[in-house]
mmCIF file of C-alpha atoms in Angstrom:
data_model
loop_
_atom_site.group_PDB
_atom_site.id
_atom_site.type_symbol
_atom_site.label_atom_id
_atom_site.label_comp_id
_atom_site.label_asym_id
_atom_site.label_seq_id
_atom_site.Cartn_x
_atom_site.Cartn_y
_atom_site.Cartn_z
ATOM 1 C CA MET A 1091 -8.996 -2.427 8.758
ATOM 2 C CA LYS A 1092 -8.747 0.205 11.643
ATOM 3 C CA VAL A 1093 -10.095 -2.296 14.164
ATOM 4 C CA VAL A 1094 -7.160 -4.858 13.028
ATOM 5 C CA PHE A 1095 -4.625 -1.697 13.031
ATOM 6 C CA VAL A 1096 -5.377 -1.175 16.753
ATOM 7 C CA VAL A 1097 -5.392 -4.074 18.081
ATOM 8 C CA SER A 1098 -2.100 -5.225 16.328
ATOM 9 C CA ILE A 1099 -0.916 -1.654 18.017
ATOM 10 C CA LEU A 1100 -2.342 -2.987 21.804
ATOM 11 C CA TYR A 1101 -1.087 -6.385 21.248
ATOM 12 C CA ILE A 1102 2.629 -5.860 20.006
ATOM 13 C CA PHE A 1103 2.619 -3.117 23.138
ATOM 14 C CA LEU A 1104 0.811 -5.631 25.979
ATOM 15 C CA TYR A 1105 3.251 -8.654 24.705
ATOM 16 C CA ALA A 1106 6.428 -6.663 24.867
ATOM 17 C CA MET A 1107 4.943 -5.296 28.982
ATOM 18 C CA TYR A 1108 4.845 -9.143 29.359
ATOM 19 C CA LEU A 1109 7.705 -10.017 28.259
ATOM 20 C CA ASN A 1110 9.796 -8.317 29.492
ATOM 21 C CA LEU A 1111 8.108 -7.985 33.010
ATOM 22 C CA SER A 1112 8.159 -11.704 33.391
ATOM 23 C CA PHE A 1113 12.205 -11.447 32.566
ATOM 24 C CA ALA A 1114 12.170 -8.679 34.985
ATOM 25 C CA PHE A 1115 11.036 -10.960 37.645
ATOM 26 C CA GLY A 1116 11.996 -14.573 36.529
ATOM 27 C CA LYS A 1117 8.822 -15.914 35.843
ATOM 28 C CA ILE A 1118 8.579 -19.338 33.742
ATOM 29 C CA ARG A 1119 6.630 -18.908 30.333
ATOM 30 C CA ASP A 1120 5.260 -22.277 28.256
ATOM 31 C CA PRO A 1121 7.265 -22.532 25.649
ATOM 32 C CA ARG A 1122 4.566 -23.946 23.303
ATOM 33 C CA ARG A 1123 2.181 -20.397 23.920
ATOM 34 C CA ASP A 1124 5.324 -18.398 23.836
ATOM 35 C CA ASN A 1125 5.286 -20.100 19.804
ATOM 36 C CA MET A 1126 1.450 -18.590 19.414
ATOM 37 C CA TYR A 1127 2.090 -15.525 21.129
ATOM 38 C CA LEU A 1128 4.806 -14.984 18.860
ATOM 39 C CA CYS A 1129 3.074 -15.523 16.001
ATOM 40 C CA ILE A 1130 0.242 -13.696 16.701
ATOM 41 C CA LEU A 1131 3.369 -10.413 17.168
ATOM 42 C CA VAL A 1132 4.741 -11.094 14.125
ATOM 43 C CA VAL A 1133 1.326 -10.978 12.316
ATOM 44 C CA ALA A 1134 0.593 -7.514 14.320
ATOM 45 C CA MET A 1135 3.965 -6.167 13.565
ATOM 46 C CA ALA A 1136 3.222 -6.790 9.849
ATOM 47 C CA VAL A 1137 0.075 -4.983 10.109
ATOM 48 C CA PHE A 1138 1.062 -2.375 12.299
ATOM 49 C CA GLY A 1139 3.944 -1.574 9.273
ATOM 50 C CA SER A 1140 1.740 -2.310 6.248
ATOM 51 C CA SER A 1141 -0.768 0.280 7.968
ATOM 52 C CA ILE A 1142 1.694 3.535 7.237
ATOM 53 C CA ASN A 1143 0.738 6.094 4.431
ATOM 54 C CA PRO A 1144 4.915 6.266 4.074
ATOM 55 C CA PRO A 1145 5.881 10.202 3.602
ATOM 56 C CA SER A 1146 8.007 10.957 0.184
ATOM 57 C CA HIS A 1147 10.871 12.946 1.611
ATOM 58 C CA GLY A 1148 13.105 10.331 3.261
ATOM 59 C CA TRP A 1149 11.116 6.958 3.138
ATOM 60 C CA ASP A 1150 12.187 4.506 0.598
ATOM 61 C CA LEU A 1151 8.585 2.595 1.371
ATOM 62 C CA TYR A 1152 7.301 5.504 -0.919
ATOM 63 C CA ARG A 1153 9.758 4.921 -3.795
ATOM 64 C CA HIS A 1154 9.230 1.500 -3.541
ATOM 65 C CA TYR A 1155 5.609 1.804 -4.055
ATOM 66 C CA GLN A 1156 6.333 4.168 -7.080
ATOM 67 C CA TYR A 1157 8.186 1.648 -8.200
ATOM 68 C CA LEU A 1158 5.140 -1.379 -8.024
ATOM 69 C CA GLU A 1159 3.291 1.308 -9.738
ATOM 70 C CA ALA A 1160 5.197 1.763 -12.407
ATOM 71 C CA LEU A 1161 6.240 -2.004 -12.913
ATOM 72 C CA ARG A 1162 1.890 -2.403 -13.233
ATOM 73 C CA THR A 1163 2.100 0.564 -15.941
ATOM 74 C CA ALA A 1164 4.756 -0.841 -17.598
ATOM 75 C CA ASN A 1165 3.243 -4.346 -17.919
ATOM 76 C CA TYR A 1166 6.678 -6.245 -18.976
ATOM 77 C CA SER A 1167 6.286 -9.769 -19.285
ATOM 78 C CA PHE A 1168 8.563 -12.003 -16.463
ATOM 79 C CA THR A 1169 11.745 -12.601 -19.019
ATOM 80 C CA ASP A 1170 11.946 -9.077 -19.969
ATOM 81 C CA TYR A 1171 11.552 -7.568 -16.730
ATOM 82 C CA MET A 1172 14.470 -10.012 -15.641
ATOM 83 C CA PHE A 1173 16.611 -10.439 -18.203
ATOM 84 C CA ASN A 1174 16.682 -7.156 -20.501
ATOM 85 C CA PHE A 1175 18.944 -4.688 -19.280
ATOM 86 C CA ASP A 1176 17.814 -2.357 -21.449
ATOM 87 C CA ASN A 1177 14.449 -1.587 -20.235
ATOM 88 C CA ILE A 1178 14.165 0.668 -17.589
ATOM 89 C CA LEU A 1179 13.213 -1.012 -14.713
ATOM 90 C CA GLY A 1180 14.909 -3.991 -14.983
ATOM 91 C CA GLY A 1181 18.139 -1.934 -16.025
ATOM 92 C CA GLY A 1182 21.087 0.147 -14.990
ATOM 93 C CA THR A 1183 21.516 -0.762 -11.060
ATOM 94 C CA ARG A 1184 19.328 -3.022 -10.941
ATOM 95 C CA SER A 1185 20.644 -5.565 -13.340
ATOM 96 C CA GLY A 1186 22.269 -8.260 -11.623
ATOM 97 C CA LEU A 1187 19.593 -7.713 -9.044
ATOM 98 C CA TYR A 1188 17.780 -10.815 -9.765
ATOM 99 C CA GLY A 1189 15.991 -11.339 -5.994
ATOM 100 C CA PHE A 1190 14.676 -7.895 -6.041
ATOM 101 C CA LYS A 1191 13.047 -8.216 -9.536
ATOM 102 C CA LEU A 1192 11.826 -11.735 -8.820
ATOM 103 C CA TYR A 1193 10.088 -10.227 -5.401
ATOM 104 C CA PHE A 1194 8.879 -6.966 -6.615
ATOM 105 C CA PHE A 1195 7.446 -8.701 -9.765
ATOM 106 C CA LEU A 1196 5.629 -10.684 -7.540
ATOM 107 C CA MET A 1197 4.410 -8.023 -5.696
ATOM 108 C CA SER A 1198 3.115 -5.748 -7.925
ATOM 109 C CA ARG A 1199 0.889 -8.539 -9.598
ATOM 110 C CA PHE A 1200 -1.234 -7.822 -6.355
ATOM 111 C CA LYS A 1201 -3.313 -4.651 -6.006
ATOM 112 C CA SER A 1202 -2.321 -3.310 -2.847
ATOM 113 C CA ASN A 1203 1.249 -1.788 -2.173
ATOM 114 C CA ARG A 1204 0.632 -2.651 1.438
ATOM 115 C CA LEU A 1205 1.673 -6.304 0.815
ATOM 116 C CA LEU A 1206 4.922 -5.551 0.375
ATOM 117 C CA PRO A 1207 5.855 -4.338 4.022
ATOM 118 C CA PHE A 1208 3.541 -6.709 5.019
ATOM 119 C CA VAL A 1209 4.947 -9.721 3.446
ATOM 120 C CA THR A 1210 8.359 -8.612 4.693
ATOM 121 C CA LEU A 1211 7.959 -8.011 7.869
ATOM 122 C CA LEU A 1212 6.451 -11.385 8.058
ATOM 123 C CA ILE A 1213 9.230 -12.796 6.381
ATOM 124 C CA VAL A 1214 11.963 -11.548 8.632
ATOM 125 C CA TYR A 1215 10.364 -11.712 12.217
ATOM 126 C CA GLY A 1216 9.042 -15.187 10.970
ATOM 127 C CA ILE A 1217 12.835 -16.518 10.385
ATOM 128 C CA TRP A 1218 13.911 -14.202 13.574
ATOM 129 C CA CYS A 1219 11.649 -15.524 16.131
ATOM 130 C CA TYR A 1220 12.060 -18.962 14.171
ATOM 131 C CA ILE A 1221 15.726 -19.275 14.851
ATOM 132 C CA THR A 1222 15.250 -17.535 18.298
ATOM 133 C CA GLN A 1223 13.163 -19.815 20.043
ATOM 134 C CA ASP A 1224 15.030 -22.673 18.176
ATOM 135 C CA TRP A 1225 17.981 -21.774 19.610
ATOM 136 C CA LEU A 1226 16.916 -20.583 23.130
ATOM 137 C CA GLN A 1227 14.217 -23.864 23.869
ATOM 138 C CA LYS A 1228 17.441 -26.048 22.937
ATOM 139 C CA LYS A 1229 19.678 -24.564 25.478
ATOM 140 C CA ASN A 1230 16.943 -24.558 28.022
ATOM 141 C CA ARG A 1231 17.058 -20.010 28.282
ATOM 142 C CA THR A 1232 13.143 -19.686 27.110
ATOM 143 C CA GLU A 1233 13.898 -16.817 30.025
ATOM 144 C CA LEU A 1234 15.875 -14.829 27.618
ATOM 145 C CA LEU A 1235 13.116 -14.201 24.789
ATOM 146 C CA ALA A 1236 12.533 -10.586 25.564
ATOM 147 C CA PRO A 1237 16.051 -9.081 25.896
ATOM 148 C CA SER A 1238 17.090 -11.496 22.561
ATOM 149 C CA PHE A 1239 13.536 -9.123 21.172
ATOM 150 C CA LEU A 1240 15.316 -5.417 22.650
ATOM 151 C CA PHE A 1241 18.901 -7.139 21.262
ATOM 152 C CA CYS A 1242 16.986 -7.211 18.014
ATOM 153 C CA LEU A 1243 15.182 -3.943 18.017
ATOM 154 C CA ALA A 1244 17.924 -2.493 18.905
ATOM 155 C CA THR A 1245 20.355 -3.583 15.837
ATOM 156 C CA MET A 1246 18.106 -4.004 13.188
ATOM 157 C CA PRO A 1247 15.476 -1.373 14.054
ATOM 158 C CA TYR A 1248 12.092 -2.032 12.927
ATOM 159 C CA VAL A 1249 11.795 1.501 10.976
ATOM 160 C CA TYR A 1250 14.355 0.313 8.298
ATOM 161 C CA VAL A 1251 12.964 -2.830 7.699
ATOM 162 C CA ASN A 1252 9.322 -1.469 7.820
ATOM 163 C CA THR A 1253 10.962 1.000 4.754
ATOM 164 C CA GLY A 1254 13.964 -0.774 3.640
ATOM 165 C CA ILE A 1255 12.367 -3.888 2.891
ATOM 166 C CA ARG A 1256 15.377 -5.218 1.063
ATOM 167 C CA ASN A 1257 18.067 -4.741 3.423
ATOM 168 C CA GLY A 1258 15.953 -6.834 6.467
ATOM 169 C CA LEU A 1259 14.985 -9.699 4.124
ATOM 170 C CA ALA A 1260 18.200 -10.070 2.500
ATOM 171 C CA ALA A 1261 19.558 -10.331 6.464
ATOM 172 C CA SER A 1262 16.922 -12.491 7.471
ATOM 173 C CA ILE A 1263 17.740 -15.496 4.331
ATOM 174 C CA VAL A 1264 21.091 -15.070 5.305
ATOM 175 C CA ALA A 1265 20.624 -15.575 9.125
ATOM 176 C CA LEU A 1266 18.541 -18.611 7.885
ATOM 177 C CA ALA A 1267 21.216 -19.997 5.576
ATOM 178 C CA LEU A 1268 23.888 -19.913 8.211
ATOM 179 C CA TYR A 1269 22.061 -21.840 11.069
ATOM 180 C CA ARG A 1270 20.197 -24.055 9.018
ATOM 181 C CA GLU A 1271 23.572 -25.106 7.838
ATOM 182 C CA PHE A 1272 25.541 -24.973 11.294
ATOM 183 C CA GLU A 1273 23.154 -26.093 13.639
ATOM 184 C CA LYS A 1274 20.907 -28.183 11.518
ATOM 185 C CA ASN A 1275 23.335 -30.136 9.602
ATOM 186 C CA GLY A 1276 22.066 -28.226 6.132
ATOM 187 C CA SER A 1277 23.750 -28.612 2.889
ATOM 188 C CA PRO A 1278 26.746 -25.659 2.529
ATOM 189 C CA ILE A 1279 25.666 -25.880 -1.175
ATOM 190 C CA VAL A 1280 22.101 -24.799 -0.543
ATOM 191 C CA THR A 1281 23.823 -22.511 2.275
ATOM 192 C CA ALA A 1282 25.421 -20.989 -1.254
ATOM 193 C CA MET A 1283 23.533 -20.704 -3.110
ATOM 194 C CA LEU A 1284 20.746 -18.974 -0.501
ATOM 195 C CA LEU A 1285 23.745 -16.239 0.123
ATOM 196 C CA VAL A 1286 24.056 -15.730 -3.492
ATOM 197 C CA PHE A 1287 20.499 -14.861 -4.014
ATOM 198 C CA SER A 1288 20.410 -12.735 -1.208
ATOM 199 C CA CYS A 1289 23.060 -11.160 -2.504
ATOM 200 C CA THR A 1290 21.022 -9.912 -4.962
ATOM 201 C CA ILE A 1291 18.266 -8.348 -3.389
ATOM 202 C CA HIS A 1292 20.483 -6.198 -1.482
ATOM 203 C CA ASN A 1293 24.520 -6.491 -1.960
ATOM 204 C CA ALA A 1294 25.123 -5.072 1.271
ATOM 205 C CA VAL A 1295 25.305 -8.640 2.515
ATOM 206 C CA ILE A 1296 27.679 -10.146 0.043
ATOM 207 C CA ILE A 1297 30.365 -9.263 2.386
ATOM 208 C CA VAL A 1298 28.575 -12.658 4.802
ATOM 209 C CA ILE A 1299 29.884 -14.643 1.769
ATOM 210 C CA PRO A 1300 34.004 -14.284 3.008
ATOM 211 C CA CYS A 1301 33.392 -14.928 6.358
ATOM 212 C CA TRP A 1302 30.627 -17.953 6.739
ATOM 213 C CA ILE A 1303 34.037 -19.289 3.757
ATOM 214 C CA LEU A 1304 36.281 -18.639 6.914
ATOM 215 C CA ALA A 1305 33.613 -19.919 9.650
ATOM 216 C CA HIS A 1306 34.768 -23.575 8.260
ATOM 217 C CA PHE A 1307 38.188 -23.190 9.230
ATOM 218 C CA THR A 1308 39.650 -22.811 12.923
ATOM 219 C CA VAL A 1309 39.505 -19.451 13.866
ATOM 220 C CA LYS A 1310 43.557 -18.705 14.781
ATOM 221 C CA MET A 1311 45.932 -15.683 14.053
ATOM 222 C CA ARG A 1312 46.070 -16.935 10.873
ATOM 223 C CA THR A 1313 42.870 -16.797 9.917
ATOM 224 C CA ILE A 1314 42.399 -13.175 11.567
ATOM 225 C CA PHE A 1315 45.441 -12.465 9.535
ATOM 226 C CA ILE A 1316 43.944 -13.866 6.077
ATOM 227 C CA LEU A 1317 41.057 -11.631 7.044
ATOM 228 C CA ALA A 1318 43.302 -8.059 7.588
ATOM 229 C CA ILE A 1319 44.805 -8.644 4.686
ATOM 230 C CA GLY A 1320 41.303 -9.219 2.924
ATOM 231 C CA LEU A 1321 39.939 -6.257 4.425
ATOM 232 C CA ALA A 1322 43.231 -3.719 3.716
ATOM 233 C CA LEU A 1323 42.698 -4.832 -0.230
ATOM 234 C CA LEU A 1324 39.095 -4.593 -0.471
ATOM 235 C CA GLU A 1325 38.929 -0.993 -1.587
ATOM 236 C CA PRO A 1326 41.479 -1.500 -5.057
ATOM 237 C CA VAL A 1327 39.650 -4.753 -5.039
ATOM 238 C CA ALA A 1328 36.298 -3.301 -5.421
ATOM 239 C CA GLN A 1329 37.417 -0.763 -7.973
ATOM 240 C CA LEU A 1330 38.948 -3.581 -10.268
ATOM 241 C CA ILE A 1331 35.269 -5.129 -9.817
ATOM 242 C CA TYR A 1332 33.834 -2.296 -10.879
ATOM 243 C CA ALA A 1333 35.461 -1.025 -14.527
ATOM 244 C CA GLN A 1334 34.656 -5.109 -15.237
ATOM 245 C CA SER A 1335 30.591 -3.814 -15.643
ATOM 246 C CA ILE A 1336 29.799 -7.497 -14.447
ATOM 247 C CA PRO A 1337 25.973 -7.528 -13.828
ATOM 248 C CA GLY A 1338 25.606 -7.349 -10.260
ATOM 249 C CA ILE A 1339 28.950 -7.899 -8.858
ATOM 250 C CA SER A 1340 30.224 -4.633 -10.277
ATOM 251 C CA GLN A 1341 26.890 -3.018 -8.471
ATOM 252 C CA ALA A 1342 27.774 -4.462 -5.284
ATOM 253 C CA ALA A 1343 31.381 -3.146 -6.007
ATOM 254 C CA ASN A 1344 30.512 0.573 -6.933
ATOM 255 C CA LEU A 1345 27.601 0.172 -3.570
ATOM 256 C CA TYR A 1346 30.926 -0.516 -1.484
ATOM 257 C CA LEU A 1347 32.472 2.026 -2.423
ATOM 258 C CA ARG A 1348 29.779 4.654 -2.285
ATOM 259 C CA TYR A 1349 29.543 3.312 0.937
ATOM 260 C CA ILE A 1350 33.038 4.011 2.158
ATOM 261 C CA LYS A 1351 33.083 7.520 0.456
ATOM 262 C CA SER A 1352 30.163 8.561 2.430
ATOM 263 C CA ASP A 1353 30.038 11.090 5.541
ATOM 264 C CA ALA A 1354 30.430 8.777 8.608
ATOM 265 C CA TYR A 1355 27.399 8.495 10.518
ATOM 266 C CA PHE A 1356 25.700 11.091 9.235
ATOM 267 C CA PHE A 1357 22.357 10.253 11.267
ATOM 268 C CA SER A 1358 23.063 9.448 14.431
ATOM 269 C CA TYR A 1359 25.868 9.487 16.848
ATOM 270 C CA GLY A 1360 23.453 6.979 19.303
ATOM 271 C CA TYR A 1361 23.399 3.944 16.462
ATOM 272 C CA LEU A 1362 27.541 4.806 16.890
ATOM 273 C CA ILE A 1363 27.921 4.048 20.195
ATOM 274 C CA VAL A 1364 25.091 1.101 20.265
ATOM 275 C CA ASP A 1365 27.184 -0.784 17.633
ATOM 276 C CA ILE A 1366 30.728 0.168 18.843
ATOM 277 C CA ILE A 1367 29.557 -1.658 22.526
ATOM 278 C CA PHE A 1368 27.606 -4.909 21.443
ATOM 279 C CA ILE A 1369 30.606 -5.391 18.734
ATOM 280 C CA LEU A 1370 33.084 -5.242 21.452
ATOM 281 C CA LEU A 1371 31.099 -7.194 23.954
ATOM 282 C CA ILE A 1372 30.314 -10.213 21.188
ATOM 283 C CA ILE A 1373 34.044 -10.322 19.983
ATOM 284 C CA TYR A 1374 35.367 -10.946 23.516
ATOM 285 C CA ALA A 1375 33.189 -13.018 24.336
ATOM 286 C CA PHE A 1376 32.821 -15.055 21.379
ATOM 287 C CA TYR A 1377 37.159 -15.045 21.219
ATOM 288 C CA GLN A 1378 36.792 -16.291 24.468
ATOM 289 C CA LEU A 1379 34.238 -19.230 23.868
ATOM 290 C CA ASN A 1380 36.215 -20.291 20.571
ATOM 291 C CA LYS A 1381 39.014 -20.420 22.877
ATOM 292 C CA LYS A 1382 37.414 -22.575 24.984
ATOM 293 C CA ASP A 1383 35.700 -24.860 22.447
ATOM 294 C CA ASN A 1384 36.396 -24.274 18.471
ATOM 295 C CA SER A 1385 34.406 -26.840 17.357
ATOM 296 C CA LYS A 1386 31.417 -24.824 16.961
ATOM 297 C CA SER A 1387 31.039 -23.494 13.053
ATOM 298 C CA LEU A 1388 28.346 -20.729 13.912
ATOM 299 C CA TYR A 1389 30.058 -18.907 16.969
ATOM 300 C CA ARG A 1390 33.080 -18.888 14.462
ATOM 301 C CA PHE A 1391 31.204 -17.053 12.274
ATOM 302 C CA ILE A 1392 29.731 -14.859 14.707
ATOM 303 C CA LEU A 1393 33.531 -14.029 15.911
ATOM 304 C CA ILE A 1394 34.918 -13.456 12.240
ATOM 305 C CA TYR A 1395 31.744 -11.765 11.329
ATOM 306 C CA ALA A 1396 31.627 -9.083 13.878
ATOM 307 C CA LEU A 1397 35.580 -8.460 13.350
ATOM 308 C CA VAL A 1398 35.001 -7.395 10.026
ATOM 309 C CA VAL A 1399 32.014 -4.960 11.080
ATOM 310 C CA MET A 1400 34.400 -3.649 13.692
ATOM 311 C CA ALA A 1401 36.773 -3.008 11.119
ATOM 312 C CA GLN A 1402 34.436 -0.982 8.832
ATOM 313 C CA ILE A 1403 34.131 1.787 12.040
ATOM 314 C CA GLY A 1404 33.760 5.089 10.865
ATOM 315 C CA HIS A 1405 31.557 4.737 7.643
ATOM 316 C CA TYR A 1406 27.889 4.165 8.868
ATOM 317 C CA ASP A 1407 26.250 2.142 6.335
ATOM 318 C CA LEU A 1408 28.862 -0.464 6.602
ATOM 319 C CA VAL A 1409 28.220 -0.658 10.277
ATOM 320 C CA LEU A 1410 24.599 -0.470 10.452
ATOM 321 C CA ARG A 1411 22.967 -2.512 7.394
ATOM 322 C CA PRO A 1412 25.742 -5.469 8.466
ATOM 323 C CA MET A 1413 24.499 -5.203 12.055
ATOM 324 C CA TYR A 1414 20.940 -6.750 10.625
ATOM 325 C CA VAL A 1415 22.571 -10.296 10.240
ATOM 326 C CA LEU A 1416 23.791 -10.439 13.894
ATOM 327 C CA ALA A 1417 20.258 -8.847 14.792
ATOM 328 C CA MET A 1418 19.008 -11.911 13.571
ATOM 329 C CA LEU A 1419 21.063 -13.832 14.974
ATOM 330 C CA SER A 1420 20.135 -12.182 18.500
ATOM 331 C CA GLY A 1421 18.863 -15.560 20.493
ATOM 332 C CA ILE A 1422 22.268 -17.026 20.714
ATOM 333 C CA ILE A 1423 24.368 -13.461 20.938
ATOM 334 C CA VAL A 1424 22.388 -12.501 24.186
ATOM 335 C CA ASN A 1425 22.223 -16.331 25.244
ATOM 336 C CA ASN A 1426 26.157 -16.414 25.502
ATOM 337 C CA LEU A 1427 26.409 -13.074 26.377
ATOM 338 C CA TYR A 1428 24.289 -14.224 29.664
ATOM 339 C CA SER A 1429 26.279 -17.211 29.491
ATOM 340 C CA TYR A 1430 29.675 -15.355 29.635
ATOM 341 C CA PHE A 1431 28.699 -12.343 31.761
ATOM 342 C CA ARG A 1432 27.229 -14.690 34.558
ATOM 343 C CA SER A 1433 28.179 -13.068 37.503
ATOM 344 C CA TYR A 1434 24.941 -11.224 39.173
ATOM 345 C CA LEU A 1435 26.717 -7.378 38.214
ATOM 346 C CA GLY A 1436 27.437 -8.930 34.441
ATOM 347 C CA LYS A 1437 23.851 -9.931 34.004
ATOM 348 C CA ASN A 1438 22.380 -6.511 35.177
ATOM 349 C CA VAL A 1439 24.901 -4.589 33.000
ATOM 350 C CA ILE A 1440 24.143 -6.619 29.318
ATOM 351 C CA SER A 1441 20.566 -5.941 30.342
ATOM 352 C CA VAL A 1442 21.138 -2.577 31.239
ATOM 353 C CA ALA A 1443 23.117 -2.140 27.905
ATOM 354 C CA ILE A 1444 20.157 -3.973 25.694
ATOM 355 C CA PHE A 1445 17.774 -1.938 27.158
ATOM 356 C CA CYS A 1446 19.214 1.185 26.896
ATOM 357 C CA ALA A 1447 20.179 0.294 22.704
ATOM 358 C CA TRP A 1448 16.618 -0.559 22.483
ATOM 359 C CA LEU A 1449 15.690 3.186 24.151
ATOM 360 C CA THR A 1450 18.026 4.573 21.943
ATOM 361 C CA ALA A 1451 16.363 2.897 18.789
ATOM 362 C CA VAL A 1452 13.106 4.678 19.983
ATOM 363 C CA VAL A 1453 14.320 8.020 20.945
ATOM 364 C CA ILE A 1454 15.771 8.024 17.272
ATOM 365 C CA HIS A 1455 12.549 6.753 15.325
ATOM 366 C CA GLY A 1456 9.950 6.474 17.966
ATOM 367 C CA SER A 1457 9.058 10.561 16.652
ATOM 368 C CA ALA A 1458 8.519 9.235 13.101
ATOM 369 C CA TYR A 1459 5.813 6.754 13.497
ATOM 370 C CA LEU A 1460 3.751 9.425 15.949
ATOM 371 C CA LEU A 1461 3.742 11.674 13.359
ATOM 372 C CA MET A 1462 3.053 9.147 10.778
ATOM 373 C CA SER A 1463 -0.876 8.669 8.984
ATOM 374 C CA TYR A 1464 -2.514 5.512 8.887
ATOM 375 C CA LEU A 1465 -5.432 3.724 7.213
#
C-alpha cells in the first residue's frame, strides 16, 4: 500500500508539472491521452486523500470516521436509521439529511473507513474531469486544462473536499445536474431531483435552487431586482422556517442563521481576497457575455449565482462553501475569462491571478499535509 501511496504522489506532482509546462509553452496535447491521464490523476488523488490518518483536532474526517464506527456498532436497520428520527445517529440535526445518511450508511457496510474519502474524491474530481474536458474539447480549448485545474483547487481547496466530504460531494452533484440540463439538454425534472438530493447531503447548496430557477429566464434588471429582494428577506424567512421544525428544511434555515452569525473570515483573509477577485471577474465577464448573447442558460446561472455569492461577502461560510459549485464549473469559467480578456496583457493577468490563488491555497493548507501521518 505504501508503494501505491508514493507512486500516487509522484504521479500527481509530475502530471501537474506536465500540464502547467505544456500550457506555459503552448504545447498541443492529445485530448484522448489527456482523458486517460486525468482518470489516473483522479485515482491518485483519491489514494493520497484516503491514506492520511486524520488528526482529532480540526478535521471533520476524524469525526466522520467516528460516526462510521458508531453506525457499525449500533447496527441499525436501513429503515430505522433513515426514518426513525428518535435514534441517536439518525435523528437530531441529521433527521432531514437523507442523502448524507444514505451515503454514510452505505460506507458503513464496508470495514475500512478509508473508503469514505476514497470514493468521495473519485466522485468529486471524476465529475470535475468530465465537465471540464467535455467543455474544453467542445470549444477546442484543451490547452486551458491547467488553469482550470488550478482554479478548481484554489476555489474548492483539496483539503476541504478530503476532510469535509459532504460539501464537495453535494457541489459536484449540483454541477453535474446543471451541466447535464443546460449543455446536454437533460430533463429539468431530473435536475430538480438531483438538486434536492444534494441539499440533503449538505444544506449549503440550497441557494443553488432559486438561482437555477431564475436562470431559465432572461437576465434583466427585473431579475436582479427580484434577487436583491430575495436576499434582503433571507434572514427573516430563515427564522420563520426554522421555527416550523420541518425535517431537513428547518436544518437548512438553522445552518444559514448560524453561518451569518459566525465571525467573518475567521480562518484566513487569503481566501477572502481570492474569492472577491474571482467573483468580481466572473460577474463582469459573464454580465458582458449575457448582454451579447442571452441564450445560454448556463451562463445566466453562473452570473446569477456569482451575484448571490458576492452579496454574502462578510460571512466566511456563505462565500467559501458556495464557491465550490463554481469550482466544479471551472472549465467553463476559465474558458470564458480567457475569451473575454483576450489581449496578451489580459490573458497574462488572468494566468497570474489563477496561479496566485492556487499558491494561496497551498500556503494555507500545504503544511497540514506535511505534518500528517500516513499509512
